[in-house]
Amino acid sequence: MYKLATNVAALAAVYILFSSVSWFLGLIKRKRVNAREAARRGCAPTPRMPKRYLFGFGRLIENIWATRHDWGPQYVVKALNEEMGKDVHTVVQPIFDYEVLVTRDPDNIQAVLATQAQDWDTGEHRSASWKPLVGAGIFTSRGEAWKNSRALIRPQFAMDQINDLDLFERHVELLFDALDMRQAYDFDMGWTNQFNMQTVFYNMTLDISTEMIYGYSVHSQMPKERFELPEVPGCEIPDFENIGKHMDDGKAWIETRGALWKYRWLLPTSDFEDDCAALHKFGDYFVHLRLQRGDKYLENLGGEDSDNDKPFNKDRYVLLNELAKVTQDPVELRSQTLNVLTAGRDTTSALMGWMFYFMSRNPDVYQKLRKEVIATFGTCTTNQEPENFEFRKLRDNLPYMHAVINESLRMAPVVPLNERVALRDTVLPRGGGPKRDQPIFVPKGTQVLIPIYALQMREDIWGEDVETFRPERWIEEDGRIRKTGFEFLPFGGGVRQCLGQQFARIMTAYVTCRILQRYSDIQCAENPRQPIRFHHTIENRSGTGVWIKLLEEGYVQPKRWPDHIPKRDMQYLYREAPTMYYD
């Protein structure tokens, strides 16, 4: 027995040695082939970042650590600037047995996303990471499957769909109701108590997105607005209360999995599987209800308008209802709608949160923007109806609004990282040679990372005050908004540019206008000098929240307090559990 064990161990050692030698020789051969091909194409070597300890795994570990501590985008900038230099914008990062290309060069980014897009696609690991949560759709698919998904989804963002200001207004009124119910007012000053605006925005965009996609709002902002849904054979009523949490937890797991890339199999999956099941259950309910009801799907699904007793608009575009006219496949319907739900809820809420984060630290910007809003639309206090709002005015008559939106997206890009994988051997226009102005060779299978935050923090593009929130940098001398190319990519670029960017901008402008009409001033309710923290779960949100106080226009005494909640407890209650109390 001992002799047998010894022989087995010897054979195992020989196999490991043989495999290691074969792998090493293959690596050398691959590098030589790539070097010859690069020379043949007239390419120069790309600068290489030094390996960190543990065969380059140190870089991976540091990046995951930085992300967990809400410092991921800043870590990339620090590593590039301090280890390579502020004038180096494209580098190779070796990690054990593979190499990643990192670029913040607009010319290279344009080649990857637009002019040479046929040579690139999203990586298979992105699809493998996302599909268990949301399935195959516009966000997770590649090649022809992606083109088909885009064609299906595009009508959702047609002009008449993103111009549905009545939908926005219903949920803005619920936002105001939520603030009224949750907040106490200082009886002498008229200020709200401090509250986390980020939570309010995430609730609102979840409510709007579910109404647009499924015809039914989950009413996470004001659960008392929910009504009883019909039973569907084989489907349970989904957990509306925690659907947002399952989305966030699932995305956090995907973020870590994506950072591990080839080694994602090391990550445990049990909690993630629970999040996937909850999200699938949510989508399945509405899909099976639509397939069961057919063209009568929207009847009694939207409820009645509680403000004016007008029936729910059954004629407007609802994504699930329209997709079911094209396909009856329940898995495809669930996947396509969940893809849109994830993107539609998170990016817009993060953008609005960052705007108020920066305005609370720059109240002069709030006042300047409010002046523009009042000049265009007038004031609108608690008991007044908004007037004069039109899509065209929101798009064309608010230059400072769009400057604030752009500066918020520059300082805190809601999607701080993009990626592609080379489908074939290809060339990028520059980054090689002593002056880094020569083309570089990119072998097939290479992953390229595009750190949007690092791109938008380049002093040579944006000026020495790059870390200062200054919307005026976006206003040209003629009063128009500064034109940009691939140096500013808040919603991606090229063939896979986000379909919903105009929708996100219009919703953000409308909601911001309505808040500025009602509240005449803003205060930061946390330490304004603490460093910015990026809580990165695919999209960037503030790691500290957006804690603010607002001063109501035409302030009147608040409503009587609920008898069962002492005034001294309201601020504690809201800070500890923002969605806990509703009247």
Coordinates of C-alpha atoms in Angstrom, one line a residue:
M1 CA 0.0 0.0 0.0
Y2 CA 2.8 2.4 0.9
K3 CA 4.6 1.6 -2.4
L4 CA 1.3 2.2 -4.3
A5 CA 0.8 5.6 -2.6
T6 CA 4.4 6.5 -3.4
N7 CA 4.0 5.6 -7.1
V8 CA 0.8 7.7 -7.3
A9 CA 2.5 10.7 -5.7
A10 CA 5.4 10.4 -8.1
L11 CA 3.1 10.2 -11.1
A12 CA 1.1 13.2 -9.8
A13 CA 4.4 15.1 -9.4
V14 CA 5.5 14.2 -12.9
Y15 CA 2.1 15.3 -14.3
I16 CA 2.2 18.6 -12.5
L17 CA 5.7 19.2 -13.6
F18 CA 4.9 18.3 -17.2
S19 CA 1.8 20.5 -17.2
S20 CA 3.7 23.5 -15.7
V21 CA 6.5 23.2 -18.3
S22 CA 4.0 22.9 -21.1
W23 CA 2.1 25.9 -19.8
F24 CA 5.3 27.9 -19.5
L25 CA 6.5 27.0 -23.0
G26 CA 3.1 27.8 -24.4
L27 CA 3.2 31.2 -22.7
I28 CA 6.7 31.9 -24.2
K29 CA 5.5 30.8 -27.6
R30 CA 2.4 33.0 -27.5
K31 CA 4.4 36.0 -26.5
R32 CA 6.9 35.5 -29.4
V33 CA 4.0 35.1 -31.9
N34 CA 2.4 38.2 -30.6
A35 CA 5.7 40.2 -30.7
R36 CA 6.2 39.2 -34.4
E37 CA 2.6 40.1 -35.3
A38 CA 3.0 43.5 -33.5
A39 CA 6.2 44.2 -35.4
R40 CA 4.6 43.2 -38.7
R41 CA 1.7 45.6 -38.1
G42 CA 4.1 48.4 -37.2
C43 CA 3.2 48.5 -33.5
A44 CA 5.3 49.6 -30.5
P45 CA 5.4 48.0 -27.0
T46 CA 2.7 49.2 -24.6
P47 CA 3.8 50.4 -21.1
R48 CA 3.5 47.7 -18.5
M49 CA 2.4 48.3 -14.9
P50 CA 4.6 46.6 -12.4
K51 CA 3.3 43.3 -11.0
R52 CA 2.2 43.5 -7.4
Y53 CA 3.1 40.7 -5.0
L54 CA 1.8 37.1 -5.5
F55 CA 2.5 36.9 -9.3
G56 CA 0.4 40.0 -9.9
F57 CA -2.6 38.9 -7.8
G58 CA -1.8 41.7 -5.4
R59 CA -3.2 44.2 -7.9
L60 CA -6.4 42.2 -8.0
I61 CA -6.6 42.0 -4.2
E62 CA -5.9 45.8 -3.8
N63 CA -8.6 46.6 -6.4
I64 CA -11.2 44.4 -4.6
W65 CA -10.2 45.9 -1.2
A66 CA -10.6 49.5 -2.6
T67 CA -14.0 48.7 -4.0
R68 CA -15.2 47.2 -0.7
H69 CA -14.0 50.4 1.0
D70 CA -15.8 52.7 -1.5
W71 CA -12.6 53.9 -3.1
G72 CA -12.4 51.8 -6.2
P73 CA -12.4 54.5 -8.9
Q74 CA -9.9 56.7 -7.0
Y75 CA -7.6 53.6 -6.7
V76 CA -7.3 53.3 -10.4
V77 CA -6.4 57.0 -10.8
K78 CA -3.8 56.8 -8.0
A79 CA -2.2 53.7 -9.5
L80 CA -2.0 55.1 -13.0
N81 CA -0.8 58.6 -11.9
E82 CA 1.7 57.5 -9.3
E83 CA 3.1 54.3 -10.7
M84 CA 3.1 55.3 -14.4
G85 CA 2.7 59.0 -14.6
K86 CA -0.1 61.5 -15.4
D87 CA 0.8 61.4 -19.1
V88 CA 0.5 57.7 -19.5
H89 CA -3.0 56.7 -20.5
T90 CA -2.8 53.2 -21.9
V91 CA -1.0 50.3 -20.0
V92 CA -0.8 46.6 -19.8
Q93 CA -1.5 45.1 -16.3
P94 CA -0.2 41.5 -16.0
I95 CA -2.0 39.2 -13.5
F96 CA -0.4 35.8 -13.3
D97 CA -1.2 34.0 -16.6
Y98 CA -3.1 36.8 -18.3
E99 CA -2.9 40.4 -19.2
V100 CA -5.4 43.2 -19.1
L101 CA -5.2 46.4 -21.2
V102 CA -6.3 49.5 -19.3
T103 CA -6.9 52.7 -21.3
R104 CA -8.2 56.2 -20.5
D105 CA -7.2 57.6 -23.9
P106 CA -10.2 59.0 -25.9
D107 CA -8.7 57.9 -29.2
N108 CA -8.3 54.3 -28.1
I109 CA -11.7 54.3 -26.5
Q110 CA -13.3 55.6 -29.7
A111 CA -11.6 52.8 -31.6
V112 CA -12.9 50.1 -29.2
L113 CA -16.5 51.4 -28.9
A114 CA -17.1 52.9 -32.3
T115 CA -14.7 53.0 -35.3
Q116 CA -13.4 49.4 -34.7
A117 CA -16.4 48.0 -32.9
Q118 CA -16.5 45.0 -35.2
D119 CA -13.2 43.8 -33.5
W120 CA -14.7 44.0 -30.0
D121 CA -17.6 42.8 -27.9
T122 CA -18.5 42.5 -24.2
G123 CA -16.7 39.7 -22.5
E124 CA -18.2 36.3 -22.0
H125 CA -17.5 36.6 -18.2
R126 CA -19.9 39.6 -18.2
S127 CA -22.7 37.5 -19.6
A128 CA -21.8 34.6 -17.3
S129 CA -21.9 36.9 -14.3
W130 CA -25.2 38.6 -15.1
K131 CA -27.4 36.0 -16.7
P132 CA -28.1 34.0 -13.5
L133 CA -29.7 37.2 -12.1
V134 CA -31.5 38.9 -15.1
G135 CA -31.2 36.4 -17.9
A136 CA -30.3 37.0 -21.6
G137 CA -31.2 40.5 -22.7
I138 CA -29.9 43.8 -23.9
F139 CA -27.5 44.2 -21.1
T140 CA -26.1 40.6 -21.1
S141 CA -26.2 39.5 -24.7
R142 CA -23.5 39.6 -27.3
G143 CA -23.4 39.6 -31.1
E144 CA -26.7 38.9 -33.0
A145 CA -28.5 38.1 -29.8
W146 CA -27.7 41.6 -28.5
K147 CA -28.9 43.2 -31.8
N148 CA -32.2 41.4 -31.5
S149 CA -32.7 42.5 -27.9
R150 CA -31.9 46.1 -28.8
A151 CA -34.5 46.1 -31.5
L152 CA -37.1 44.7 -29.1
I153 CA -36.4 47.3 -26.4
R154 CA -35.8 50.4 -28.5
P155 CA -39.5 51.5 -28.7
Q156 CA -39.5 51.8 -24.9
F157 CA -37.4 54.9 -25.3
A158 CA -39.1 56.5 -28.3
M159 CA -39.8 60.2 -27.9
D160 CA -43.4 59.8 -26.9
Q161 CA -42.5 57.4 -24.2
I162 CA -39.8 59.5 -22.5
N163 CA -42.1 62.5 -22.8
D164 CA -44.6 61.0 -20.3
L165 CA -44.3 63.8 -17.8
D166 CA -47.6 62.8 -16.2
L167 CA -46.0 59.5 -15.1
F168 CA -43.1 61.4 -13.6
E169 CA -45.4 63.9 -11.8
R170 CA -47.5 61.1 -10.1
H171 CA -44.3 59.8 -8.5
V172 CA -42.9 63.2 -7.7
E173 CA -46.1 63.8 -5.7
L174 CA -45.6 60.5 -3.9
L175 CA -42.0 61.6 -3.2
F176 CA -43.3 64.8 -1.6
D177 CA -45.8 62.8 0.4
A178 CA -43.1 60.6 1.6
L179 CA -41.0 63.5 2.7
D180 CA -44.0 65.1 4.5
M181 CA -44.8 61.9 6.3
R182 CA -41.2 61.1 7.3
Q183 CA -39.9 64.5 8.2
A184 CA -40.5 66.9 11.0
Y185 CA -40.0 70.7 10.4
D186 CA -38.2 73.0 12.6
F187 CA -41.0 75.3 13.8
D188 CA -38.8 78.3 13.9
M189 CA -36.8 77.9 10.7
G190 CA -38.9 75.9 8.3
W191 CA -36.2 73.4 7.5
T192 CA -36.8 69.7 7.2
N193 CA -34.9 67.4 9.5
Q194 CA -32.0 65.7 7.9
F195 CA -32.9 62.7 5.6
N196 CA -31.2 60.5 3.1
M197 CA -32.2 61.8 -0.4
Q198 CA -30.5 58.8 -2.0
T199 CA -33.0 56.4 -0.5
V200 CA -35.9 58.5 -1.7
F201 CA -34.6 58.6 -5.3
Y202 CA -33.9 54.8 -5.4
N203 CA -37.5 54.2 -4.3
M204 CA -38.9 56.6 -6.8
T205 CA -37.0 55.2 -9.8
L206 CA -37.9 51.7 -8.9
D207 CA -41.6 52.7 -8.8
I208 CA -41.4 54.5 -12.1
S209 CA -39.5 51.7 -13.8
T210 CA -41.8 48.9 -12.7
E211 CA -44.8 50.9 -13.8
M212 CA -43.2 51.5 -17.3
I213 CA -42.1 47.9 -17.7
Y214 CA -44.9 45.9 -16.1
G215 CA -47.7 48.5 -15.9
Y216 CA -47.7 48.2 -12.1
S217 CA -45.7 50.2 -9.6
V218 CA -44.3 48.4 -6.6
H219 CA -44.8 51.6 -4.6
S220 CA -41.7 51.2 -2.5
Q221 CA -41.9 54.9 -1.7
M222 CA -45.4 54.7 -0.3
P223 CA -46.5 51.1 0.3
K224 CA -50.0 52.3 1.3
E225 CA -50.6 53.0 -2.5
R226 CA -50.4 49.3 -3.3
F227 CA -53.5 47.4 -4.1
E228 CA -54.3 43.7 -4.2
L229 CA -53.2 41.9 -7.4
P230 CA -55.0 39.0 -8.9
E231 CA -53.8 35.4 -8.3
V232 CA -52.0 33.7 -11.1
P233 CA -52.0 29.9 -11.2
G234 CA -48.6 28.5 -10.4
C235 CA -47.2 31.9 -9.3
E236 CA -47.0 33.5 -5.9
I237 CA -47.5 37.2 -5.4
P238 CA -43.9 38.5 -5.3
D239 CA -42.1 40.2 -2.4
F240 CA -42.5 43.8 -3.4
E241 CA -41.0 45.0 -0.1
N242 CA -37.6 43.6 -0.7
I243 CA -37.2 43.5 -4.5
G244 CA -34.8 46.5 -4.4
K245 CA -32.6 44.9 -1.8
H246 CA -32.4 41.7 -3.8
M247 CA -31.3 43.7 -6.8
D248 CA -28.6 45.5 -4.8
D249 CA -27.3 42.3 -3.2
G250 CA -27.2 40.5 -6.5
K251 CA -25.3 43.3 -8.2
A252 CA -22.8 43.5 -5.3
W253 CA -22.1 39.8 -5.8
I254 CA -21.7 40.3 -9.6
E255 CA -19.3 43.2 -9.0
T256 CA -17.0 40.9 -7.0
R257 CA -17.3 38.1 -9.4
G258 CA -16.4 40.4 -12.3
A259 CA -13.3 41.6 -10.5
L260 CA -12.1 38.0 -10.1
W261 CA -12.7 37.4 -13.8
K262 CA -11.0 34.0 -14.6
Y263 CA -11.1 33.1 -10.9
R264 CA -14.7 33.9 -10.3
W265 CA -15.4 30.2 -9.5
L266 CA -13.8 30.9 -6.1
L267 CA -16.8 33.0 -5.0
P268 CA -19.6 31.2 -3.0
T269 CA -23.0 31.4 -4.6
S270 CA -25.7 30.5 -2.1
D271 CA -26.8 34.1 -1.2
F272 CA -26.7 35.1 -4.8
E273 CA -28.9 32.2 -5.8
D274 CA -31.5 33.5 -3.3
D275 CA -31.4 36.9 -4.9
C276 CA -31.8 35.4 -8.3
A277 CA -34.8 33.4 -7.2
A278 CA -36.5 36.4 -5.7
L279 CA -36.0 38.5 -8.9
H280 CA -37.2 35.7 -11.2
K281 CA -40.3 35.2 -9.0
F282 CA -41.0 38.9 -9.4
G283 CA -40.7 38.9 -13.2
D284 CA -42.5 35.5 -13.6
Y285 CA -45.6 36.8 -11.9
F286 CA -46.2 39.6 -14.3
V287 CA -45.1 37.6 -17.4
H288 CA -47.6 34.8 -16.6
L289 CA -50.3 37.3 -15.8
R290 CA -49.8 38.9 -19.2
L291 CA -49.8 35.5 -21.0
Q292 CA -53.0 34.6 -19.2
R293 CA -54.8 37.8 -19.8
G294 CA -53.6 38.6 -23.3
D295 CA -54.7 42.0 -24.6
K296 CA -56.7 42.6 -21.4
Y297 CA -53.5 42.6 -19.3
L298 CA -53.7 46.2 -18.3
E299 CA -57.3 46.2 -17.2
N300 CA -57.4 46.9 -13.4
L301 CA -53.6 46.5 -13.2
G302 CA -52.8 50.2 -12.8
G303 CA -55.5 51.0 -10.3
E304 CA -57.2 54.3 -10.1
D305 CA -55.5 57.7 -9.9
S306 CA -56.1 58.6 -6.3
D307 CA -55.6 62.4 -6.9
N308 CA -58.2 63.0 -9.6
D309 CA -60.1 59.7 -10.0
K310 CA -59.0 59.4 -13.6
P311 CA -58.6 55.8 -14.8
F312 CA -55.2 54.3 -15.5
N313 CA -54.1 55.1 -19.0
K314 CA -54.5 51.7 -20.7
D315 CA -53.3 52.9 -24.1
R316 CA -49.8 54.0 -23.1
Y317 CA -46.7 51.9 -23.9
V318 CA -45.9 49.2 -21.3
L319 CA -42.9 47.2 -22.2
L320 CA -44.1 43.7 -21.1
N321 CA -47.4 44.2 -22.8
E322 CA -45.7 45.1 -26.1
L323 CA -43.0 42.4 -26.0
A324 CA -45.7 39.8 -25.5
K325 CA -47.1 40.7 -28.9
V326 CA -43.7 39.7 -30.4
T327 CA -42.8 36.6 -28.3
Q328 CA -44.7 34.3 -26.0
D329 CA -41.6 32.7 -24.5
P330 CA -42.0 33.4 -20.7
V331 CA -38.2 33.1 -20.1
E332 CA -37.4 35.6 -22.8
L333 CA -40.1 38.0 -21.5
R334 CA -38.8 37.8 -18.0
S335 CA -35.2 38.2 -19.1
Q336 CA -35.8 41.2 -21.3
T337 CA -37.8 43.1 -18.7
L338 CA -35.4 42.4 -15.9
N339 CA -32.5 43.6 -18.0
V340 CA -34.3 46.9 -18.5
L341 CA -35.5 47.1 -14.9
T342 CA -32.0 46.8 -13.5
A343 CA -30.5 49.5 -15.8
G344 CA -33.5 51.9 -15.6
R345 CA -33.8 51.9 -11.8
D346 CA -30.1 52.3 -10.8
T347 CA -28.4 54.7 -13.1
T348 CA -31.1 57.4 -13.0
S349 CA -31.4 57.3 -9.2
A350 CA -27.6 57.4 -8.7
L351 CA -27.4 60.4 -11.0
M352 CA -30.1 62.3 -9.1
G353 CA -28.5 61.4 -5.8
W354 CA -25.1 62.7 -6.9
M355 CA -26.6 66.0 -8.1
F356 CA -28.1 66.7 -4.7
Y357 CA -24.9 65.4 -3.1
F358 CA -22.8 68.1 -4.9
M359 CA -25.4 70.8 -4.7
S360 CA -25.7 70.4 -0.9
R361 CA -21.9 71.0 -0.7
N362 CA -22.2 73.9 -3.2
P363 CA -25.4 75.8 -2.3
D364 CA -24.5 78.6 -4.7
V365 CA -25.0 76.1 -7.5
Y366 CA -28.4 75.1 -6.0
Q367 CA -29.5 78.8 -6.0
K368 CA -28.2 79.5 -9.5
L369 CA -30.0 76.4 -10.8
R370 CA -33.2 77.3 -8.9
K371 CA -33.2 80.8 -10.5
E372 CA -33.1 79.2 -13.9
V373 CA -35.9 76.8 -13.0
I374 CA -38.1 79.6 -11.6
A375 CA -37.5 81.8 -14.6
T376 CA -38.6 79.0 -16.9
F377 CA -41.5 77.3 -15.0
G378 CA -42.3 79.5 -12.0
T379 CA -42.7 78.4 -8.4
C380 CA -45.0 75.7 -7.3
T381 CA -45.7 75.3 -3.6
T382 CA -47.4 72.4 -1.8
N383 CA -51.0 73.1 -2.9
Q384 CA -50.3 74.2 -6.5
E385 CA -50.3 72.2 -9.7
P386 CA -47.2 72.4 -11.9
E387 CA -47.6 74.4 -15.1
N388 CA -45.8 75.0 -18.4
F389 CA -43.8 71.8 -18.3
E390 CA -42.9 70.5 -21.7
F391 CA -40.3 68.0 -23.0
R392 CA -38.9 70.7 -25.3
K393 CA -38.4 73.2 -22.5
L394 CA -36.7 70.5 -20.3
R395 CA -34.4 69.6 -23.1
D396 CA -33.6 73.0 -24.6
N397 CA -34.4 75.8 -22.2
L398 CA -32.3 74.8 -19.1
P399 CA -28.6 75.1 -20.1
Y400 CA -27.5 75.3 -16.5
M401 CA -29.5 72.3 -15.5
H402 CA -27.7 70.2 -18.1
A403 CA -24.4 71.7 -17.1
V404 CA -25.1 70.5 -13.5
I405 CA -26.1 67.1 -14.8
N406 CA -23.0 66.8 -16.9
E407 CA -20.7 68.0 -14.1
S408 CA -22.3 65.5 -11.7
L409 CA -21.7 62.7 -14.2
R410 CA -18.1 63.8 -14.8
M411 CA -17.3 64.0 -11.1
A412 CA -19.2 60.8 -10.2
P413 CA -19.9 58.7 -13.3
V414 CA -22.8 56.4 -12.5
V415 CA -21.1 53.6 -14.5
P416 CA -17.4 54.1 -13.6
L417 CA -16.0 51.2 -15.7
N418 CA -16.6 49.8 -19.1
E419 CA -15.0 46.7 -20.7
R420 CA -14.6 44.9 -24.0
V421 CA -12.8 41.8 -25.3
A422 CA -10.9 41.6 -28.6
L423 CA -12.7 39.2 -31.0
R424 CA -9.6 39.0 -33.2
D425 CA -6.1 40.3 -33.3
T426 CA -6.4 44.1 -33.7
V427 CA -4.6 47.4 -33.3
L428 CA -5.4 50.5 -31.3
P429 CA -4.2 53.9 -32.6
R430 CA -1.8 55.0 -29.8
G431 CA -0.1 54.3 -26.5
G432 CA 3.1 52.6 -27.6
G433 CA 6.7 53.8 -27.9
P434 CA 8.8 56.3 -25.9
K435 CA 6.3 59.1 -26.5
R436 CA 3.3 56.8 -26.4
D437 CA 2.0 58.1 -29.7
Q438 CA 2.5 54.9 -31.7
P439 CA -0.1 52.2 -32.4
I440 CA -0.3 49.1 -30.1
F441 CA -1.1 45.5 -30.9
V442 CA -3.9 43.8 -29.0
P443 CA -4.1 40.0 -29.3
K444 CA -7.4 38.1 -29.7
G445 CA -9.0 37.4 -26.3
T446 CA -7.5 40.5 -24.5
Q447 CA -9.8 42.2 -22.1
V448 CA -9.6 46.0 -22.2
L449 CA -10.9 48.0 -19.3
I450 CA -12.1 51.6 -19.7
P451 CA -12.0 53.4 -16.3
I452 CA -14.5 56.2 -16.9
Y453 CA -13.7 58.0 -13.7
A454 CA -10.0 58.0 -14.5
L455 CA -10.8 59.4 -18.0
Q456 CA -12.9 62.2 -16.6
M457 CA -10.3 63.1 -14.0
R458 CA -7.6 63.9 -16.5
E459 CA -6.2 67.4 -15.9
D460 CA -5.0 67.8 -19.4
I461 CA -8.6 67.5 -20.7
W462 CA -10.6 69.1 -17.9
G463 CA -8.2 71.6 -16.3
E464 CA -6.2 71.8 -13.1
D465 CA -9.4 72.2 -11.1
V466 CA -10.5 68.7 -12.3
E467 CA -11.5 67.7 -8.7
T468 CA -13.7 70.8 -8.2
F469 CA -17.4 70.7 -8.9
R470 CA -17.8 73.5 -11.3
P471 CA -20.8 73.3 -13.7
E472 CA -19.7 76.5 -15.5
R473 CA -17.0 74.5 -17.3
W474 CA -19.8 73.1 -19.5
I475 CA -21.2 76.5 -20.6
E476 CA -19.6 77.9 -23.8
E477 CA -19.3 81.7 -24.4
D478 CA -22.4 81.6 -26.6
G479 CA -24.4 80.0 -23.7
R480 CA -24.5 76.6 -25.3
I481 CA -23.4 73.3 -23.6
R482 CA -19.9 72.2 -24.3
K483 CA -19.6 69.6 -27.0
T484 CA -17.7 66.5 -26.1
G485 CA -16.4 63.3 -27.8
F486 CA -15.1 60.1 -26.2
E487 CA -13.5 62.0 -23.3
F488 CA -16.9 62.1 -21.7
L489 CA -18.8 58.8 -21.5
P490 CA -21.4 58.8 -18.8
F491 CA -23.7 56.5 -20.8
G492 CA -21.1 54.6 -22.8
G493 CA -20.5 55.3 -26.5
G494 CA -20.5 53.9 -30.0
V495 CA -22.8 51.1 -31.1
R496 CA -23.8 50.0 -27.6
Q497 CA -24.4 53.4 -26.2
C498 CA -27.2 53.4 -23.6
L499 CA -30.7 53.6 -25.2
G500 CA -32.1 55.2 -22.0
Q501 CA -29.7 58.1 -21.7
Q502 CA -32.2 60.7 -22.9
F503 CA -34.9 59.2 -20.7
A504 CA -32.5 59.4 -17.7
R505 CA -31.7 63.1 -18.4
I506 CA -35.3 64.2 -18.9
M507 CA -36.5 62.4 -15.7
T508 CA -33.6 63.9 -13.8
A509 CA -34.3 67.4 -15.1
Y510 CA -38.1 67.1 -14.4
V511 CA -37.7 65.7 -10.8
T512 CA -35.0 68.3 -10.0
C513 CA -37.2 71.1 -11.3
R514 CA -40.1 70.1 -9.2
I515 CA -37.9 69.8 -6.0
L516 CA -36.4 73.2 -6.7
Q517 CA -39.8 74.7 -7.2
R518 CA -40.9 73.5 -3.8
Y519 CA -37.7 73.9 -1.7
S520 CA -35.9 77.2 -1.8
D521 CA -32.6 76.2 -0.1
I522 CA -30.5 73.2 0.7
Q523 CA -28.0 72.2 3.4
C524 CA -25.5 69.4 3.7
A525 CA -26.4 67.3 6.8
E526 CA -23.1 65.5 7.0
N527 CA -19.4 66.5 7.1
P528 CA -19.0 68.3 3.8
R529 CA -15.2 68.0 3.9
Q530 CA -15.1 64.2 4.2
P531 CA -13.7 62.5 1.1
I532 CA -16.1 61.4 -1.6
R533 CA -16.9 57.7 -1.3
F534 CA -18.1 55.6 -4.3
H535 CA -20.2 52.7 -3.3
H536 CA -19.8 50.6 -6.4
T537 CA -22.3 47.9 -7.1
I538 CA -22.0 48.1 -10.9
E539 CA -23.4 51.7 -10.7
N540 CA -21.8 54.3 -8.5
R541 CA -23.7 55.7 -5.6
S542 CA -22.6 57.7 -2.6
G543 CA -21.0 55.5 0.0
T544 CA -22.3 57.8 2.7
G545 CA -25.7 58.5 1.3
V546 CA -27.0 61.9 0.5
W547 CA -28.0 63.4 3.8
I548 CA -29.5 66.9 3.4
K549 CA -32.0 69.4 4.8
L550 CA -34.4 71.4 2.6
L551 CA -36.2 74.7 3.2
E552 CA -39.7 74.7 1.9
E553 CA -40.9 77.5 -0.3
G554 CA -43.9 79.3 1.3
Y555 CA -43.4 77.4 4.5
V556 CA -46.6 76.5 6.5
Q557 CA -46.9 74.8 9.8
P558 CA -46.5 71.0 9.5
K559 CA -49.4 68.6 9.8
R560 CA -50.2 67.2 13.2
W561 CA -47.8 64.5 14.4
P562 CA -49.0 60.9 14.5
D563 CA -50.0 60.3 18.1
H564 CA -48.0 57.0 18.3
I565 CA -44.6 58.5 17.4
P566 CA -43.0 61.1 19.7
K567 CA -41.4 64.0 17.9
R568 CA -38.1 63.2 19.5
D569 CA -38.1 59.8 17.8
M570 CA -38.8 60.8 14.2
Q571 CA -35.2 61.6 13.2
Y572 CA -33.8 58.4 14.7
L573 CA -36.6 56.4 13.1
Y574 CA -35.9 57.7 9.6
R575 CA -32.1 57.4 9.9
E576 CA -32.2 53.8 11.1
A577 CA -34.9 52.5 8.8
P578 CA -35.9 54.9 6.0
T579 CA -38.8 52.8 4.7
M580 CA -40.1 51.7 8.1
Y581 CA -42.7 54.4 8.9
Y582 CA -45.7 55.3 6.7
D583 CA -49.0 56.8 7.7

